Amino acid sequence: MSERADSQVQQSRDVSQGRSALADVFAGLAALETAGVAQMGVVLGSMARIGQASLLYGARVAAEWQRMALEATKRAGDTFGAPFL
């Protein structure tokens, strides 16, 4: 009977150690996940800034192209004597 009690005590210790090891693994995963989420926040913020800068640059290029097209049309009208605009 003593051997059976010792076996149960050992099994109980093994289970306790297994639970502790599993808890440590999950704690490590939680720390990695937190760091990963923080890094993704930085990446997404950078992407948003780049996207916004690209949109603003595209709008400036389009406005400049329209200004140049209007100016070219006016010059063509002045040169050829026909009022295009």
PDB file of C-alpha atoms in Angstrom:
ATOM      1  CA  MET A   1       0.000   0.000   0.000  1.00  0.00           C
ATOM      2  CA  SER A   2       2.925   2.290   0.733  1.00  0.00           C
ATOM      3  CA  GLU A   3       4.221   1.845  -2.827  1.00  0.00           C
ATOM      4  CA  ARG A   4       0.832   2.836  -4.198  1.00  0.00           C
ATOM      5  CA  ALA A   5       0.746   5.974  -2.055  1.00  0.00           C
ATOM      6  CA  ASP A   6       4.300   6.855  -3.126  1.00  0.00           C
ATOM      7  CA  SER A   7       3.298   6.348  -6.766  1.00  0.00           C
ATOM      8  CA  GLN A   8       0.307   8.639  -6.362  1.00  0.00           C
ATOM      9  CA  VAL A   9       2.463  11.278  -4.676  1.00  0.00           C
ATOM     10  CA  GLN A  10       4.984  11.072  -7.546  1.00  0.00           C
ATOM     11  CA  GLN A  11       2.202  11.328 -10.137  1.00  0.00           C
ATOM     12  CA  SER A  12       0.805  14.329  -8.317  1.00  0.00           C
ATOM     13  CA  ARG A  13       4.239  16.003  -8.376  1.00  0.00           C
ATOM     14  CA  ASP A  14       4.660  15.223 -12.082  1.00  0.00           C
ATOM     15  CA  VAL A  15       1.261  16.674 -12.907  1.00  0.00           C
ATOM     16  CA  SER A  16       2.037  19.768 -10.836  1.00  0.00           C
ATOM     17  CA  GLN A  17       5.373  20.230 -12.624  1.00  0.00           C
ATOM     18  CA  GLY A  18       3.655  19.752 -15.999  1.00  0.00           C
ATOM     19  CA  ARG A  19       1.075  22.377 -15.159  1.00  0.00           C
ATOM     20  CA  SER A  20       3.792  24.762 -14.038  1.00  0.00           C
ATOM     21  CA  ALA A  21       5.761  24.189 -17.246  1.00  0.00           C
ATOM     22  CA  LEU A  22       2.636  24.737 -19.344  1.00  0.00           C
ATOM     23  CA  ALA A  23       1.863  27.943 -17.455  1.00  0.00           C
ATOM     24  CA  ASP A  24       5.420  29.138 -18.173  1.00  0.00           C
ATOM     25  CA  VAL A  25       4.999  28.366 -21.883  1.00  0.00           C
ATOM     26  CA  PHE A  26       1.750  30.292 -22.031  1.00  0.00           C
ATOM     27  CA  ALA A  27       3.315  33.232 -20.177  1.00  0.00           C
ATOM     28  CA  GLY A  28       6.148  33.285 -22.718  1.00  0.00           C
ATOM     29  CA  LEU A  29       3.679  33.144 -25.596  1.00  0.00           C
ATOM     30  CA  ALA A  30       1.695  35.999 -24.086  1.00  0.00           C
ATOM     31  CA  ALA A  31       4.848  38.127 -23.889  1.00  0.00           C
ATOM     32  CA  LEU A  32       5.715  37.343 -27.516  1.00  0.00           C
ATOM     33  CA  GLU A  33       2.178  38.087 -28.629  1.00  0.00           C
ATOM     34  CA  THR A  34       2.213  41.428 -26.833  1.00  0.00           C
ATOM     35  CA  ALA A  35       5.503  42.365 -28.481  1.00  0.00           C
ATOM     36  CA  GLY A  36       4.194  41.248 -31.879  1.00  0.00           C
ATOM     37  CA  VAL A  37       1.043  43.319 -31.530  1.00  0.00           C
ATOM     38  CA  ALA A  38       3.110  46.370 -30.588  1.00  0.00           C
ATOM     39  CA  GLN A  39       5.349  45.884 -33.634  1.00  0.00           C
ATOM     40  CA  MET A  40       2.323  45.505 -35.913  1.00  0.00           C
ATOM     41  CA  GLY A  41       0.975  48.775 -34.510  1.00  0.00           C
ATOM     42  CA  VAL A  42       4.211  50.517 -35.478  1.00  0.00           C
ATOM     43  CA  VAL A  43       4.161  48.950 -38.955  1.00  0.00           C
ATOM     44  CA  LEU A  44       0.528  49.887 -39.567  1.00  0.00           C
ATOM     45  CA  GLY A  45       1.159  53.441 -38.357  1.00  0.00           C
ATOM     46  CA  SER A  46       4.088  53.744 -40.755  1.00  0.00           C
ATOM     47  CA  MET A  47       2.016  52.362 -43.608  1.00  0.00           C
ATOM     48  CA  ALA A  48      -0.724  54.879 -42.877  1.00  0.00           C
ATOM     49  CA  ARG A  49       1.758  57.768 -42.916  1.00  0.00           C
ATOM     50  CA  ILE A  50       3.267  56.570 -46.204  1.00  0.00           C
ATOM     51  CA  GLY A  51      -0.193  56.145 -47.732  1.00  0.00           C
ATOM     52  CA  GLN A  52      -1.242  59.608 -46.652  1.00  0.00           C
ATOM     53  CA  ALA A  53       1.955  61.162 -48.025  1.00  0.00           C
ATOM     54  CA  SER A  54       1.457  59.305 -51.318  1.00  0.00           C
ATOM     55  CA  LEU A  55      -2.116  60.542 -51.631  1.00  0.00           C
ATOM     56  CA  LEU A  56      -1.088  64.133 -50.928  1.00  0.00           C
ATOM     57  CA  TYR A  57       1.762  63.890 -53.444  1.00  0.00           C
ATOM     58  CA  GLY A  58      -0.597  62.442 -56.071  1.00  0.00           C
ATOM     59  CA  ALA A  59      -3.068  65.276 -55.472  1.00  0.00           C
ATOM     60  CA  ARG A  60      -0.299  67.868 -55.880  1.00  0.00           C
ATOM     61  CA  VAL A  61       0.910  66.225 -59.103  1.00  0.00           C
ATOM     62  CA  ALA A  62      -2.638  66.110 -60.481  1.00  0.00           C
ATOM     63  CA  ALA A  63      -3.234  69.770 -59.600  1.00  0.00           C
ATOM     64  CA  GLU A  64       0.048  70.785 -61.228  1.00  0.00           C
ATOM     65  CA  TRP A  65      -0.790  68.738 -64.345  1.00  0.00           C
ATOM     66  CA  GLN A  66      -4.190  70.451 -64.586  1.00  0.00           C
ATOM     67  CA  ARG A  67      -2.584  73.873 -64.151  1.00  0.00           C
ATOM     68  CA  MET A  68      -0.035  73.119 -66.880  1.00  0.00           C
ATOM     69  CA  ALA A  69      -2.717  71.764 -69.246  1.00  0.00           C
ATOM     70  CA  LEU A  70      -4.830  74.885 -68.737  1.00  0.00           C
ATOM     71  CA  GLU A  71      -1.812  77.134 -69.305  1.00  0.00           C
ATOM     72  CA  ALA A  72      -0.848  75.219 -72.468  1.00  0.00           C
ATOM     73  CA  THR A  73      -4.411  75.513 -73.790  1.00  0.00           C
ATOM     74  CA  LYS A  74      -4.448  79.256 -73.133  1.00  0.00           C
ATOM     75  CA  ARG A  75      -1.080  79.697 -74.869  1.00  0.00           C
ATOM     76  CA  ALA A  76      -2.266  77.681 -77.837  1.00  0.00           C
ATOM     77  CA  GLY A  77      -5.329  79.886 -78.082  1.00  0.00           C
ATOM     78  CA  ASP A  78      -3.197  83.035 -77.919  1.00  0.00           C
ATOM     79  CA  THR A  79      -0.764  81.687 -80.497  1.00  0.00           C
ATOM     80  CA  PHE A  80      -3.344  80.609 -83.028  1.00  0.00           C
ATOM     81  CA  GLY A  81      -5.806  83.387 -82.344  1.00  0.00           C
ATOM     82  CA  ALA A  82      -8.648  81.111 -81.342  1.00  0.00           C
ATOM     83  CA  PRO A  83      -9.959  81.524 -77.836  1.00  0.00           C
ATOM     84  CA  PHE A  84     -10.067  77.949 -76.600  1.00  0.00           C
ATOM     85  CA  LEU A  85     -10.904  79.027 -73.076  1.00  0.00           C
TER      86      LEU A  85
END
